[in-house]
Structures are given as structure tokens and as C-alpha cells.
Amino acid sequence: MTENAPAGWYPQPDGSQRYWDGSEWTPHIAPAAVSAPESAPGEANSEAPVANVSPPDGRPLWKKKRLIIPVAAVAAVIGISALGAAAGGGADEVAASSPSPTPSEEPSAEPTESAAPSMLTMPDVIGVNLQEAQDSLQALGSYALDQEDASGDGRVQVIDSNWRVCAQEPAAGAEVPVEATVLLSAVLEEEPCPGDEPPETSQAQEEEEPAEEEPAEEEPADEGPQETAGQENARESAESYLAFSAFSRSGLMDQLDYEGYDAADAEYAVDAVGADWSEQAAKSAESYLDFSAFSKSGLIDQLEYEGFTTKQATYGADAVDANWSEQAVKSAESYLDFSSFSRAGLIDQLEYEGFTTKQATYAVDQVGL
């Protein structure tokens, strides 16, 4: 079977090249010679050249057309591309001549230096009266103060001036922010700090302690020889303490011992000041009632704990002339501020604190239970 020649460029009699698409001549003519198959088709007006070529897939060759871009079409595409490039160049020039948008100024990336916290150098307040230690710290700008019973008994420090600092945290000399919490551990003035050796006392002093139970029997110190330097200093310290706060005789003695005075000088000073210890008990009772509510029996117990005799403590509780029913009301209100109670439960709690049933019932009625 005779088939047409394959598609391609074929030379023409005038030397040009004409494209044969495999079935007929196309109008595409190239001025320059293009490599052509060995068997060229005849002139344009002649019949289509044929070739004995069998298609590999068995289909007629004239149905297998390929897309060929003639030279003229290529030239047209090149021209269009050139015009597009020119237009693009003009657009680029316009774009280049247009001012570039300026990005908004961003905030400086450099971090600003934050204000440094105020610092203070911790003073040494160990051995200092608790109230004075707090005043010293507050004068330095430290108000985050906490305190605890250094003995570990969990006692409430009602009157700070009756306590003495045994330990502090942070330690003395530490540089800390003024906002740092300062913990002061304290004991009562007449008590030794944990770990301290108890002050030495003479056997004679220990034997005299029971006699202190009866202040009425105390006699002013006999005028003897002129005071020694140690006795004078101890007496002046005792007078200073009594001007600042109320003390029992034993409490003042312990305080002077703690200050390092000789036991004999301390005993001399306590007797030399001529204090009325019952009046000291009354002053101490008034101080306690200024800060908290007490039953009469509870106040007497507290005064005895401070070193006053039972007789002195009872005198002090009577001297304040407190309305114990109103004290029960204050105590009931204080309990309800921190916890919930039933009526019976609150009455039981007040009776446990030393109030009578009548006083406790009155208080519960007043608070509305």
C-alpha cells in the first residue's frame, strides 16, 4: 500500500522551503533551506508525495498530524514578545520612578531598662526588743514583716514590746529588696532564746523566789554603802525598762540577766527601783486588753505567765475594771471573723476561754446567733 510522505519541510523549485503536513501542502513557506527528507514531494501544484512508510501503531499515517510552528509564526511570536518586553520595560520605569512605600516606623527593638527595685541592707536586730526591731525595719522602708514564737509553742505575740528577737531572716548584712518579707523569731523578754544557755542564778536567789509571792512583804532596799558601777548601771537599765513597759519582778530580773548584768547587781537593781509589782500587773493587764479580748480568768492566767504572782495578777485583772460581758462579745466577734460557729459551739468556745455561761450566752445573743 502506498502512503503519503511524512510531514516536514520540502524544497521548492524556486529554492524556498514549503511545509508538507503529511496529507497536503500548507501555506507556510520558509525563505531559507531547511533539512528535508531524502525523498522530497513534487511541486506545490503536483500531487502529494507518497512514501512507503508503515505507521508503527498500524493506523493510517495521514491521521497522525503533529503541531508545527512555521517560521513566520515564530517571528510573529518573537515580535509580540519584544513589544511586550518594551511595554514591560516602560512599566518597570514607571514603577521605578514611583516612590516606594515607606513602612511605618516600628518601635525600637532595644529593651527599655526597668527600674531597679529599692534595696536595703538588713540590720542586726537579734537581741533587740521586738517592737524596737520592727520600728527600725520600718524606718528603712521594710513593711513586709512577719513574726513567730521562737520557742515553737505557737504563742500569739499580743504585745510586741514584751518580746525579744532571737533570730531573723534574711540575716544581718544581706542586701534585699524593701518588698522582701522579713521573719522575726522572738521569745518573751525573760526567756532565753532556743539554744542559749540559761542565765546563771545563785542558790540564794533561787531560795528567795517563793518570798516574791507576797509583794506586800517586800521592803525597800536598805541604804547601804555607795552603789558600785555595776549596781548603778543595772539600776538605770531597770528604770529604763519600767519606763517603757510593764514587768513582773522575775521578768525584769531575767531581762537584766539577759543583758549581761551580774546576778547580784540585777537583784540589787530590781529592788532599788522600788516598783509596785501589783501596779505593774495592772498596767500589763490594760496593755493586753488594748489589743485583744480576755475573760477575767484568761487575763489572770496570762499575767501569771508573764511572771506575776496570782495575787498580783488578780489585782491587775480587778484594777482594769473591765466589762467582762463586753469582752465576751468582742471575743465572739473575733471568732466569727475567722470561722463559722453554731450557737452552742460558740458558747462552748467562749466558756473554754474562761467566760462564764452567762457572759458567753450574752455575747452570742449580741452577735445574732
mmCIF file of N, CA, C and O in Angstrom, residues 8 77 118 125 167 185 208 216 234 272 289:
data_model
loop_
_atom_site.group_PDB
_atom_site.id
_atom_site.type_symbol
_atom_site.label_atom_id
_atom_site.label_comp_id
_atom_site.label_asym_id
_atom_site.label_seq_id
_atom_site.Cartn_x
_atom_site.Cartn_y
_atom_site.Cartn_z
ATOM 1 N N GLY A 8 6.910 17.521 6.950
ATOM 2 C CA GLY A 8 8.234 18.139 7.027
ATOM 3 C C GLY A 8 8.374 19.231 6.009
ATOM 4 O O GLY A 8 7.460 19.536 5.238
ATOM 5 N N VAL A 77 5.583 35.648 16.936
ATOM 6 C CA VAL A 77 5.630 35.486 18.397
ATOM 7 C C VAL A 77 6.775 36.273 18.981
ATOM 8 O O VAL A 77 6.667 36.938 20.011
ATOM 9 N N SER A 118 14.130 48.955 94.956
ATOM 10 C CA SER A 118 14.860 49.572 96.049
ATOM 11 C C SER A 118 15.410 48.466 96.948
ATOM 12 O O SER A 118 14.738 47.498 97.238
ATOM 13 N N VAL A 125 19.135 42.801 114.256
ATOM 14 C CA VAL A 125 18.145 43.077 115.299
ATOM 15 C C VAL A 125 18.031 41.926 116.294
ATOM 16 O O VAL A 125 17.126 41.914 117.117
ATOM 17 N N ALA A 167 16.047 35.415 116.341
ATOM 18 C CA ALA A 167 16.561 35.076 115.001
ATOM 19 C C ALA A 167 15.861 35.952 113.978
ATOM 20 O O ALA A 167 14.744 36.427 114.212
ATOM 21 N N SER A 185 11.877 35.894 114.691
ATOM 22 C CA SER A 185 11.515 34.875 115.671
ATOM 23 C C SER A 185 11.877 35.416 117.056
ATOM 24 O O SER A 185 13.005 35.860 117.265
ATOM 25 N N GLU A 208 15.096 32.661 147.344
ATOM 26 C CA GLU A 208 14.311 33.851 147.635
ATOM 27 C C GLU A 208 13.064 33.956 146.765
ATOM 28 O O GLU A 208 12.171 34.732 147.061
ATOM 29 N N ALA A 216 3.492 42.601 149.340
ATOM 30 C CA ALA A 216 3.291 43.493 150.490
ATOM 31 C C ALA A 216 4.420 43.340 151.496
ATOM 32 O O ALA A 216 4.716 44.254 152.261
ATOM 33 N N ALA A 234 22.991 48.660 136.407
ATOM 34 C CA ALA A 234 21.853 47.743 136.404
ATOM 35 C C ALA A 234 20.589 48.476 136.833
ATOM 36 O O ALA A 234 19.497 48.258 136.279
ATOM 37 N N ALA A 272 16.083 48.096 143.992
ATOM 38 C CA ALA A 272 16.378 49.517 144.150
ATOM 39 C C ALA A 272 15.354 50.409 143.453
ATOM 40 O O ALA A 272 15.133 51.544 143.867
ATOM 41 N N LEU A 289 -5.580 44.185 127.176
ATOM 42 C CA LEU A 289 -6.956 44.445 126.756
ATOM 43 C C LEU A 289 -7.036 45.455 125.616
ATOM 44 O O LEU A 289 -8.054 45.517 124.914
#
